[in-house]
Amino acid sequence: MNTEPLRVTVIGTGYLGATHAVCMAILGYDVLGVDVDREKIAELSAGRVPFFEPGLDEKLREALGSDRIRFTADFDEAARFGDIHFVCVGTPQQEGSNAAELAYVESAFRELATRIDRKALLVGKSTVPVGTAQRLTEMVHDVSPAGDELELAWNPEFLREGFAVEDTLHPDRLVFGVTSEWAEQQLRAVFRPILDEDTPLVVADLATAELVKVAANSFLATKISYINAMAEVCEATGADVDLLATALSYDDRIGGRFLKPGLGFGGGCLPKDIRAFRHRAEELGIGQSVAFLGEVDAINIRRRERTVDLVRELAGGDLTGVRVAALGAAFKPNSDDVRDAPALDVARLLYLEGAHVVVYDPEANANAHRAYPDLDYVDSLGDATDGAEVVVLLTEWDEFRSADPGLLGHIVAQRRIVDARHALDAERYRAAGWEYRALGRPDGAGAAQLTPHEKDVLTPPS
Ligand code: UDX
């Protein structure tokens, strides 16, 4: 029996692939990272992560230092090198459709399969519509010189941006979608250090493994939209959604995570995954089963419009020429990702209504500028709020949470703030003379306050 450690290739070096490749090297495997983007390859080879992900830079340098990882754009080299090939390329939403774009996944599998001439395992980690793995298996067997010897498995990835290294090295579960004992054994071998930590493992068929990922993300999106729907009810009734969420969270069956009301979800996963899931269900003739995800999406998008309404109300009913400080552009804190970012969307909507929007995000300014060059971007909280007539908190970075409302009050032109992430202490702001507003919370003084413990319960997962 071959006792050499498995050699691992990772195709695609975005958020998912770069993290997976680096972590595989940290776990002791020889790793080859592959990408068609030569600039990314050059950056990673030089020890620089081309995006913001806390802790990943150090791990990359550690892996490079141990000579366990290299990066290339050469698929011939990848095919020769790997015993297990992980495919981690993106499946974004298609232009003009809710469906997932599968061109990159298909191309990655095809490029490898046509070059591999010995027994090996291709493992998909990308999020794909159910049924894709089966279709790819047939394609791979068709085009590969190795024929049926080239096996395919699916191993969905649940990492959160901002916690990518931790989630990859210590995941809360592993899921292997396999069609043979050999494939399962290969995966067990490569994930041995993680399984040795008693990480729960679910071994399943290909379709179930594909579905786990979209079902999980749909559940999380639904939970967020559920509490945001309750926020709408609170707005109509004068109730307080933060207190409501706290009271719900003490029920263990419900729990407080992903029950934080506010501007809602965005990013490269949740929005496009629920849309692609609906699309796939319709293709399968079972559209009804997940039709509710359309409502989940609609509730989420309405939060952005309602945030603009609040800013307009605070500005006196008209946004024309009003200077608005937009705090945050990333879809969540500790990320520079602006894909489907609610924050940036609100900034854009304010701009379209004639406001003079000044955006500051600690990490995402450059990406936001590329996406929406028309907005004004500045490099500090002070510059953003200088002379602002309304401040709107859109991404709950620590820098914003810990800002002193008294000091901020001296910088702005008007002490008016919309806390779109329910991240600030309303009473502190009000005590410092601010008009404070948040979706789903009563707008005046006298509203009941959360204790520090209650706030902890509802703080988004870290
Ligand atoms: C998500 C899943 O969590 C992860 O398992 C999957 O692999 C990829 O998609 P990520 O996109 O990194 O990860 O972000 P996540 O931390 O899940 O947050 C998603 C969005 O929901 C963010 O925009 C966040 O601001 C929002 N959110 C989260 C809320 O609005 N309320 C909450 O209570 C929690």
Short mmCIF file of C-alpha atoms and ligand atoms in Angstrom, two decimals:
data_model
loop_
_atom_site.label_atom_id
_atom_site.label_comp_id
_atom_site.label_asym_id
_atom_site.label_seq_id
_atom_site.Cartn_x
_atom_site.Cartn_y
_atom_site.Cartn_z
CA MET A 1 0.00 0.00 0.00
CA ASN A 2 1.22 3.50 -0.88
CA THR A 3 2.15 5.34 2.32
CA GLU A 4 3.20 8.62 0.66
CA PRO A 5 1.00 11.50 1.87
CA LEU A 6 -1.73 12.39 -0.60
CA ARG A 7 -0.90 15.18 -2.99
CA VAL A 8 -3.64 17.74 -3.24
CA THR A 9 -4.51 20.23 -5.97
CA VAL A 10 -6.99 23.03 -5.43
CA ILE A 11 -8.55 24.59 -8.52
CA GLY A 12 -9.70 28.18 -8.02
CA THR A 13 -7.97 30.47 -5.53
CA GLY A 14 -10.78 32.80 -4.45
CA TYR A 15 -12.08 33.08 -0.87
CA LEU A 16 -12.88 29.38 -0.72
CA GLY A 17 -10.04 27.88 -2.77
CA ALA A 18 -7.17 29.97 -1.40
CA THR A 19 -8.25 29.21 2.15
CA HIS A 20 -8.71 25.50 1.44
CA ALA A 21 -5.32 25.24 -0.31
CA VAL A 22 -3.48 27.02 2.50
CA CYS A 23 -5.22 24.97 5.20
CA MET A 24 -4.44 21.69 3.41
CA ALA A 25 -0.76 22.70 3.43
CA ILE A 26 -0.99 23.61 7.12
CA LEU A 27 -2.43 20.13 7.75
CA GLY A 28 0.75 18.69 6.21
CA TYR A 29 -0.11 17.88 2.59
CA ASP A 30 1.81 18.93 -0.50
CA VAL A 31 -0.52 21.31 -2.26
CA LEU A 32 -0.69 22.86 -5.72
CA GLY A 33 -3.07 25.82 -6.07
CA VAL A 34 -4.33 26.40 -9.60
CA ASP A 35 -5.99 29.43 -11.13
CA VAL A 36 -6.46 30.82 -14.62
CA ASP A 37 -5.78 34.32 -13.22
CA ARG A 38 -1.99 34.75 -13.43
CA GLU A 39 -2.06 37.90 -11.35
CA LYS A 40 -3.62 35.98 -8.44
CA ILE A 41 -0.99 33.26 -8.86
CA ALA A 42 1.79 35.85 -8.68
CA GLU A 43 0.31 37.50 -5.59
CA LEU A 44 -0.22 34.23 -3.72
CA SER A 45 3.24 32.95 -4.69
CA ALA A 46 4.69 36.15 -3.22
CA GLY A 47 2.85 35.50 0.06
CA ARG A 48 0.08 38.05 -0.44
CA VAL A 49 -3.61 37.12 -0.21
CA PRO A 50 -5.45 39.08 -2.94
CA PHE A 51 -8.46 39.78 -0.67
CA PHE A 52 -9.06 40.64 2.98
CA GLU A 53 -9.44 37.61 5.21
CA PRO A 54 -8.20 37.88 8.80
CA GLY A 55 -5.38 35.44 9.59
CA LEU A 56 -5.01 34.02 6.09
CA ASP A 57 -1.88 36.04 5.19
CA GLU A 58 0.08 34.56 8.09
CA LYS A 59 -1.08 31.04 7.29
CA LEU A 60 -0.12 31.50 3.63
CA ARG A 61 3.36 32.63 4.57
CA GLU A 62 3.68 29.74 7.02
CA ALA A 63 2.66 27.30 4.27
CA LEU A 64 5.04 28.86 1.72
CA GLY A 65 7.82 28.77 4.34
CA SER A 66 7.35 25.02 4.82
CA ASP A 67 7.58 24.44 1.02
CA ARG A 68 4.26 22.61 1.13
CA ILE A 69 2.41 24.88 -1.28
CA ARG A 70 2.93 26.23 -4.80
CA PHE A 71 0.65 28.02 -7.22
CA THR A 72 0.38 27.60 -10.98
CA ALA A 73 -1.83 28.36 -13.97
CA ASP A 74 -0.76 25.13 -15.67
CA PHE A 75 -3.42 22.38 -15.78
CA ASP A 76 -0.93 19.83 -17.19
CA GLU A 77 1.10 20.23 -14.02
CA ALA A 78 -2.04 19.98 -11.88
CA ALA A 79 -3.15 16.76 -13.60
CA ARG A 80 0.29 15.18 -13.09
CA PHE A 81 0.60 16.38 -9.48
CA GLY A 82 -2.60 15.53 -7.68
CA ASP A 83 -4.09 12.39 -6.16
CA ILE A 84 -7.08 14.43 -5.02
CA HIS A 85 -8.21 17.51 -6.91
CA PHE A 86 -10.56 19.94 -5.14
CA VAL A 87 -12.58 22.20 -7.42
CA CYS A 88 -13.34 25.49 -5.66
CA VAL A 89 -14.26 27.85 -8.50
CA GLY A 90 -17.15 30.31 -8.27
CA THR A 91 -20.76 29.70 -9.28
CA PRO A 92 -22.11 33.29 -9.41
CA GLN A 93 -25.62 34.23 -10.43
CA GLN A 94 -26.03 34.31 -14.21
CA GLU A 95 -26.51 37.67 -15.86
CA GLY A 96 -30.25 38.23 -16.37
CA SER A 97 -31.32 34.99 -14.67
CA ASN A 98 -31.65 33.48 -11.21
CA ALA A 99 -29.72 30.40 -12.29
CA ALA A 100 -26.16 29.66 -11.17
CA GLU A 101 -23.40 30.13 -13.76
CA LEU A 102 -21.78 26.71 -14.08
CA ALA A 103 -19.32 27.47 -16.88
CA TYR A 104 -16.31 27.76 -14.53
CA VAL A 105 -17.10 24.52 -12.71
CA GLU A 106 -17.61 22.63 -15.95
CA SER A 107 -14.44 24.00 -17.43
CA ALA A 108 -12.37 23.11 -14.33
CA PHE A 109 -13.61 19.49 -14.35
CA ARG A 110 -13.11 19.19 -18.11
CA GLU A 111 -9.59 20.70 -18.10
CA LEU A 112 -8.53 18.21 -15.44
CA ALA A 113 -10.36 15.18 -16.77
CA THR A 114 -8.95 15.43 -20.30
CA ARG A 115 -5.42 15.42 -18.83
CA ILE A 116 -5.64 12.80 -16.05
CA ASP A 117 -4.64 9.28 -17.14
CA ARG A 118 -4.56 7.39 -13.82
CA LYS A 119 -6.82 6.65 -10.88
CA ALA A 120 -7.61 9.90 -9.05
CA LEU A 121 -10.44 11.67 -7.25
CA LEU A 122 -12.06 14.90 -8.38
CA VAL A 123 -13.89 16.60 -5.51
CA GLY A 124 -16.32 19.45 -6.07
CA LYS A 125 -16.56 22.02 -3.29
CA SER A 126 -18.35 24.75 -5.25
CA THR A 127 -22.04 25.33 -4.50
CA VAL A 128 -23.99 23.83 -7.41
CA PRO A 129 -27.59 23.02 -8.32
CA VAL A 130 -28.60 19.51 -7.30
CA GLY A 131 -27.91 17.07 -10.13
CA THR A 132 -24.74 18.80 -11.33
CA ALA A 133 -22.34 16.24 -9.82
CA GLN A 134 -24.09 13.35 -11.57
CA ARG A 135 -23.94 15.18 -14.89
CA LEU A 136 -20.25 16.04 -14.38
CA THR A 137 -19.47 12.39 -13.52
CA GLU A 138 -20.77 11.28 -16.91
CA MET A 139 -18.85 14.05 -18.70
CA VAL A 140 -15.62 13.24 -16.85
CA HIS A 141 -15.83 9.50 -17.64
CA ASP A 142 -16.46 10.41 -21.24
CA VAL A 143 -13.54 12.74 -21.81
CA SER A 144 -10.82 11.34 -19.53
CA PRO A 145 -8.13 8.91 -20.71
CA ALA A 146 -8.59 7.34 -17.24
CA GLY A 147 -12.30 6.67 -17.97
CA ASP A 148 -14.18 5.30 -14.95
CA GLU A 149 -10.95 5.25 -12.92
CA LEU A 150 -11.38 8.97 -12.49
CA GLU A 151 -13.97 9.26 -9.73
CA LEU A 152 -15.99 12.23 -8.60
CA ALA A 153 -17.18 13.24 -5.14
CA TRP A 154 -18.85 16.29 -3.61
CA ASN A 155 -17.69 17.92 -0.40
CA PRO A 156 -19.63 21.13 0.31
CA GLU A 157 -17.91 23.91 2.19
CA PHE A 158 -19.60 25.96 4.91
CA LEU A 159 -16.93 28.54 5.70
CA ARG A 160 -17.92 32.07 6.59
CA GLU A 161 -15.90 34.96 5.27
CA GLY A 162 -14.08 36.63 8.13
CA PHE A 163 -13.68 33.25 9.87
CA ALA A 164 -12.50 31.26 6.87
CA VAL A 165 -9.33 29.76 8.39
CA GLU A 166 -11.01 28.73 11.64
CA ASP A 167 -14.04 27.31 9.80
CA THR A 168 -11.81 25.32 7.44
CA LEU A 169 -9.48 23.87 10.08
CA HIS A 170 -12.25 23.28 12.64
CA PRO A 171 -15.52 22.92 10.73
CA ASP A 172 -18.74 22.09 12.61
CA ARG A 173 -19.29 19.15 10.28
CA LEU A 174 -17.96 17.46 7.16
CA VAL A 175 -20.17 16.13 4.39
CA PHE A 176 -18.86 13.61 1.82
CA GLY A 177 -21.00 12.90 -1.22
CA VAL A 178 -19.53 9.72 -2.73
CA THR A 179 -20.38 6.84 -5.04
CA SER A 180 -17.74 4.33 -3.90
CA GLU A 181 -16.00 2.99 -0.84
CA TRP A 182 -12.65 4.05 -2.37
CA ALA A 183 -13.77 7.67 -2.75
CA GLU A 184 -14.95 7.74 0.87
CA GLN A 185 -11.61 6.32 2.05
CA GLN A 186 -9.68 8.94 0.04
CA LEU A 187 -11.71 11.72 1.63
CA ARG A 188 -11.37 10.20 5.09
CA ALA A 189 -7.60 10.10 4.54
CA VAL A 190 -7.27 13.70 3.42
CA PHE A 191 -9.53 15.01 6.22
CA ARG A 192 -7.97 12.69 8.85
CA PRO A 193 -6.58 15.49 11.08
CA ILE A 194 -10.01 17.14 11.16
CA LEU A 195 -11.92 13.89 11.71
CA ASP A 196 -9.51 13.08 14.55
CA GLU A 197 -10.96 16.10 16.39
CA ASP A 198 -14.31 14.25 16.49
CA THR A 199 -15.80 16.48 13.81
CA PRO A 200 -19.20 15.04 12.86
CA LEU A 201 -19.16 13.41 9.41
CA VAL A 202 -22.13 12.72 7.16
CA VAL A 203 -21.43 10.34 4.29
CA ALA A 204 -24.08 10.69 1.61
CA ASP A 205 -24.89 10.31 -2.05
CA LEU A 206 -23.93 13.07 -4.49
CA ALA A 207 -27.38 14.73 -4.64
CA THR A 208 -27.73 14.94 -0.85
CA ALA A 209 -24.25 16.44 -0.51
CA GLU A 210 -25.09 19.10 -3.10
CA LEU A 211 -28.39 19.86 -1.38
CA VAL A 212 -26.94 20.21 2.14
CA LYS A 213 -25.21 23.43 1.16
CA VAL A 214 -28.17 25.17 -0.48
CA ALA A 215 -30.55 23.90 2.19
CA ALA A 216 -28.30 25.31 4.93
CA ASN A 217 -27.94 28.70 3.25
CA SER A 218 -31.69 28.83 2.53
CA PHE A 219 -32.41 28.14 6.18
CA LEU A 220 -30.08 30.89 7.35
CA ALA A 221 -31.52 33.38 4.86
CA THR A 222 -35.05 32.44 5.92
CA LYS A 223 -34.21 32.96 9.58
CA ILE A 224 -32.83 36.44 8.89
CA SER A 225 -35.82 37.40 6.74
CA TYR A 226 -38.18 35.99 9.35
CA ILE A 227 -36.95 38.42 12.00
CA ASN A 228 -36.89 41.24 9.46
CA ALA A 229 -40.52 40.48 8.58
CA MET A 230 -41.24 40.76 12.31
CA ALA A 231 -39.45 44.14 12.18
CA GLU A 232 -42.00 45.26 9.59
CA VAL A 233 -44.79 44.19 11.92
CA CYS A 234 -43.11 46.07 14.76
CA GLU A 235 -42.88 49.18 12.60
CA ALA A 236 -46.64 49.08 12.05
CA THR A 237 -47.48 48.47 15.69
CA GLY A 238 -44.93 50.42 17.72
CA ALA A 239 -43.39 47.21 19.08
CA ASP A 240 -39.62 46.76 19.44
CA VAL A 241 -38.05 44.06 17.25
CA ASP A 242 -34.83 43.87 19.30
CA LEU A 243 -36.79 42.95 22.41
CA LEU A 244 -38.92 40.57 20.39
CA ALA A 245 -35.82 38.82 18.99
CA THR A 246 -34.31 38.58 22.46
CA ALA A 247 -37.44 37.01 23.87
CA LEU A 248 -37.54 34.51 20.99
CA SER A 249 -33.85 33.67 21.34
CA TYR A 250 -34.27 32.24 24.86
CA ASP A 251 -36.25 29.38 23.32
CA ASP A 252 -33.52 26.83 22.56
CA ARG A 253 -35.54 25.55 19.64
CA ILE A 254 -35.26 28.96 18.02
CA GLY A 255 -31.90 30.29 19.26
CA GLY A 256 -30.45 33.77 18.82
CA ARG A 257 -27.99 33.23 15.97
CA PHE A 258 -29.01 34.68 12.61
CA LEU A 259 -31.95 36.30 14.36
CA LYS A 260 -30.41 39.76 14.32
CA PRO A 261 -32.80 42.24 12.70
CA GLY A 262 -31.52 44.98 10.42
CA LEU A 263 -30.47 45.56 6.86
CA GLY A 264 -30.45 41.88 6.00
CA PHE A 265 -28.18 39.48 4.19
CA GLY A 266 -25.87 39.90 1.22
CA GLY A 267 -22.54 38.55 0.01
CA GLY A 268 -21.40 36.01 -2.52
CA CYS A 269 -23.50 33.12 -1.14
CA LEU A 270 -26.87 33.59 0.53
CA PRO A 271 -28.60 35.81 -2.10
CA LYS A 272 -27.47 33.90 -5.18
CA ASP A 273 -27.90 30.49 -3.53
CA ILE A 274 -31.58 31.02 -2.66
CA ARG A 275 -32.26 32.30 -6.18
CA ALA A 276 -30.44 29.42 -7.84
CA PHE A 277 -32.27 26.94 -5.58
CA ARG A 278 -35.65 28.33 -6.64
CA HIS A 279 -34.59 28.21 -10.26
CA ARG A 280 -33.45 24.60 -9.98
CA ALA A 281 -36.65 23.57 -8.16
CA GLU A 282 -38.70 25.06 -10.98
CA GLU A 283 -36.63 23.13 -13.54
CA LEU A 284 -37.39 19.97 -11.56
CA GLY A 285 -41.12 20.74 -11.56
CA ILE A 286 -41.21 21.27 -7.79
CA GLY A 287 -41.05 25.06 -7.76
CA GLN A 288 -43.80 25.20 -5.13
CA SER A 289 -41.61 23.47 -2.55
CA VAL A 290 -39.23 26.42 -2.24
CA ALA A 291 -41.40 29.22 -3.61
CA PHE A 292 -41.22 30.80 -0.14
CA LEU A 293 -37.59 31.68 -0.88
CA GLY A 294 -38.93 34.33 -3.27
CA GLU A 295 -40.62 35.95 -0.25
CA VAL A 296 -37.40 35.61 1.77
CA ASP A 297 -35.56 37.47 -1.00
CA ALA A 298 -38.27 40.16 -1.25
CA ILE A 299 -38.31 40.84 2.51
CA ASN A 300 -34.53 41.15 2.41
CA ILE A 301 -34.55 43.66 -0.48
CA ARG A 302 -37.32 45.71 1.19
CA ARG A 303 -35.01 46.36 4.16
CA ARG A 304 -32.78 48.40 1.87
CA GLU A 305 -35.67 50.55 0.67
CA ARG A 306 -36.94 51.05 4.22
CA THR A 307 -33.47 52.14 5.33
CA VAL A 308 -33.50 54.79 2.61
CA ASP A 309 -36.98 55.83 3.85
CA LEU A 310 -35.61 56.33 7.36
CA VAL A 311 -32.69 58.42 6.12
CA ARG A 312 -35.08 60.53 4.03
CA GLU A 313 -37.42 60.99 7.00
CA LEU A 314 -34.55 62.16 9.20
CA ALA A 315 -33.43 64.54 6.43
CA GLY A 316 -36.87 66.16 6.50
CA GLY A 317 -38.50 64.38 3.55
CA ASP A 318 -36.15 65.22 0.67
CA LEU A 319 -32.65 63.91 0.03
CA THR A 320 -31.65 66.34 -2.71
CA GLY A 321 -28.23 67.77 -1.88
CA VAL A 322 -28.25 66.29 1.64
CA ARG A 323 -24.82 65.19 2.83
CA VAL A 324 -25.07 61.60 4.07
CA ALA A 325 -22.22 59.72 5.77
CA ALA A 326 -22.52 56.05 4.74
CA LEU A 327 -20.58 53.96 7.27
CA GLY A 328 -19.68 50.67 5.68
CA ALA A 329 -19.80 49.17 2.19
CA ALA A 330 -18.87 45.50 2.76
CA PHE A 331 -21.70 42.97 3.05
CA LYS A 332 -20.61 42.31 6.63
CA PRO A 333 -17.78 43.35 8.96
CA ASN A 334 -14.29 41.80 8.72
CA SER A 335 -14.66 41.42 4.97
CA ASP A 336 -13.80 43.51 1.92
CA ASP A 337 -16.45 41.71 -0.12
CA VAL A 338 -19.08 43.97 -1.72
CA ARG A 339 -20.89 41.30 -3.75
CA ASP A 340 -24.62 41.91 -3.30
CA ALA A 341 -23.77 44.13 -0.33
CA PRO A 342 -26.86 45.70 1.27
CA ALA A 343 -24.64 48.57 2.50
CA LEU A 344 -23.45 49.57 -0.92
CA ASP A 345 -26.93 49.17 -2.34
CA VAL A 346 -28.34 51.63 0.20
CA ALA A 347 -25.53 54.10 -0.57
CA ARG A 348 -26.37 53.80 -4.28
CA LEU A 349 -30.11 54.31 -3.69
CA LEU A 350 -29.41 57.41 -1.60
CA TYR A 351 -27.18 58.75 -4.36
CA LEU A 352 -29.89 58.11 -6.96
CA GLU A 353 -32.27 60.23 -4.86
CA GLY A 354 -29.87 63.15 -5.06
CA ALA A 355 -28.03 62.83 -1.74
CA HIS A 356 -24.32 63.62 -1.54
CA VAL A 357 -23.14 60.27 -0.22
CA VAL A 358 -19.73 59.96 1.41
CA VAL A 359 -18.74 56.35 1.99
CA TYR A 360 -16.16 54.97 4.38
CA ASP A 361 -15.41 51.29 4.89
CA PRO A 362 -12.27 50.17 6.78
CA GLU A 363 -11.44 47.50 4.16
CA ALA A 364 -13.89 47.55 1.25
CA ASN A 365 -13.43 51.06 -0.19
CA ALA A 366 -11.37 49.86 -3.17
CA ASN A 367 -13.82 47.10 -4.14
CA ALA A 368 -16.78 49.43 -3.60
CA HIS A 369 -15.17 52.12 -5.76
CA ARG A 370 -14.75 49.61 -8.57
CA ALA A 371 -18.44 48.61 -8.28
CA TYR A 372 -19.84 52.16 -7.91
CA PRO A 373 -17.32 54.81 -8.94
CA ASP A 374 -19.93 57.59 -8.71
CA LEU A 375 -19.98 57.67 -4.90
CA ASP A 376 -17.48 59.68 -2.85
CA TYR A 377 -15.07 57.49 -0.87
CA VAL A 378 -12.97 58.71 2.06
CA ASP A 379 -10.36 57.06 4.25
CA SER A 380 -11.60 57.71 7.77
CA LEU A 381 -14.67 57.86 9.95
CA GLY A 382 -13.86 61.51 10.64
CA ASP A 383 -13.77 62.44 6.96
CA ALA A 384 -17.02 60.58 6.29
CA THR A 385 -18.96 62.23 9.08
CA ASP A 386 -17.44 65.71 8.67
CA GLY A 387 -20.40 68.01 7.96
CA ALA A 388 -22.85 65.11 7.56
CA GLU A 389 -26.54 65.96 7.84
CA VAL A 390 -27.48 62.31 8.36
CA VAL A 391 -25.22 59.39 9.34
CA VAL A 392 -26.27 55.87 8.35
CA LEU A 393 -24.53 52.83 9.81
CA LEU A 394 -24.62 50.13 7.13
CA THR A 395 -21.93 47.58 8.12
CA GLU A 396 -21.31 46.94 11.82
CA TRP A 397 -17.50 47.22 11.93
CA ASP A 398 -16.08 47.49 15.48
CA GLU A 399 -14.69 50.90 14.59
CA PHE A 400 -18.27 52.17 14.16
CA ARG A 401 -19.72 50.31 17.15
CA SER A 402 -17.11 51.79 19.46
CA ALA A 403 -17.25 55.37 18.14
CA ASP A 404 -18.02 57.97 20.77
CA PRO A 405 -21.37 59.66 20.03
CA GLY A 406 -20.24 62.78 21.90
CA LEU A 407 -17.12 63.21 19.75
CA LEU A 408 -18.95 62.32 16.56
CA GLY A 409 -21.56 64.90 17.47
CA HIS A 410 -18.93 67.65 17.15
CA ILE A 411 -17.96 66.56 13.64
CA VAL A 412 -21.38 66.21 12.00
CA ALA A 413 -23.58 69.10 10.91
CA GLN A 414 -26.71 67.45 12.33
CA ARG A 415 -26.92 64.77 15.03
CA ARG A 416 -29.11 62.33 13.16
CA ILE A 417 -28.28 58.66 12.77
CA VAL A 418 -29.94 55.62 11.21
CA ASP A 419 -28.55 52.44 12.75
CA ALA A 420 -29.38 50.00 9.96
CA ARG A 421 -27.56 47.15 11.75
CA HIS A 422 -28.95 47.63 15.28
CA ALA A 423 -25.34 47.80 16.38
CA LEU A 424 -25.25 50.98 18.45
CA ASP A 425 -26.42 51.88 21.91
CA ALA A 426 -29.55 53.92 21.17
CA GLU A 427 -29.66 55.46 24.64
CA ARG A 428 -26.05 56.64 24.50
CA TYR A 429 -26.70 58.33 21.18
CA ARG A 430 -29.94 59.90 22.39
CA ALA A 431 -28.24 61.06 25.59
CA ALA A 432 -25.58 62.76 23.43
CA GLY A 433 -28.30 64.67 21.61
CA TRP A 434 -28.72 62.47 18.57
CA GLU A 435 -31.94 61.66 16.81
CA TYR A 436 -31.50 57.85 16.61
CA ARG A 437 -33.58 55.60 14.34
CA ALA A 438 -33.50 51.86 13.63
CA LEU A 439 -35.82 49.67 11.56
CA GLY A 440 -38.44 47.96 13.68
CA ARG A 441 -37.71 49.99 16.81
CA PRO A 442 -39.81 52.78 18.29
CA ASP A 443 -38.31 56.11 17.28
CA GLY A 444 -38.64 58.05 20.50
CA ALA A 445 -37.09 58.11 23.91
CA GLY A 446 -38.53 55.76 26.49
CA ALA A 447 -38.10 52.63 24.38
CA ALA A 448 -37.12 49.64 26.48
CA GLN A 449 -33.41 48.86 26.37
CA LEU A 450 -31.54 45.59 26.05
CA THR A 451 -29.23 44.59 28.87
CA PRO A 452 -25.61 43.78 27.87
CA HIS A 453 -26.43 40.07 28.23
CA GLU A 454 -29.40 40.37 25.90
CA LYS A 455 -27.20 42.12 23.36
CA ASP A 456 -24.66 39.27 23.55
CA VAL A 457 -27.32 36.72 22.80
CA LEU A 458 -28.17 38.48 19.56
CA THR A 459 -24.69 39.46 18.43
CA PRO A 460 -24.04 37.88 15.01
CA PRO A 461 -21.94 34.72 15.26
CA SER A 462 -18.23 35.11 15.53
C1 UDX B 1 -22.56 32.18 4.43
C2 UDX B 1 -22.80 30.96 5.32
O1 UDX B 1 -22.84 31.34 6.69
C3 UDX B 1 -21.69 29.95 5.10
O2 UDX B 1 -21.94 28.79 5.86
C4 UDX B 1 -21.63 29.61 3.64
O3 UDX B 1 -20.56 28.72 3.38
C5 UDX B 1 -21.45 30.86 2.79
O4 UDX B 1 -22.48 31.78 3.09
P1 UDX B 1 -21.00 34.35 4.55
O5 UDX B 1 -21.59 34.75 3.22
O6 UDX B 1 -19.54 34.48 4.75
O7 UDX B 1 -21.37 32.82 4.86
O8 UDX B 1 -21.73 35.28 5.63
P2 UDX B 1 -22.61 35.09 6.94
O9 UDX B 1 -21.78 35.32 8.13
O10 UDX B 1 -23.41 33.85 6.89
O11 UDX B 1 -23.59 36.36 6.80
C6 UDX B 1 -24.46 36.47 5.68
C7 UDX B 1 -25.22 37.76 5.68
O12 UDX B 1 -26.27 37.72 6.64
C8 UDX B 1 -24.41 39.01 6.01
O13 UDX B 1 -24.77 40.03 5.09
C9 UDX B 1 -24.85 39.38 7.42
O14 UDX B 1 -24.74 40.75 7.66
C10 UDX B 1 -26.29 38.91 7.42
N1 UDX B 1 -26.83 38.58 8.75
C11 UDX B 1 -26.28 37.56 9.50
C12 UDX B 1 -27.94 39.27 9.24
O15 UDX B 1 -28.45 40.18 8.57
N2 UDX B 1 -28.47 38.93 10.46
C13 UDX B 1 -27.96 37.93 11.21
O16 UDX B 1 -28.49 37.66 12.30
C14 UDX B 1 -26.82 37.23 10.71
#
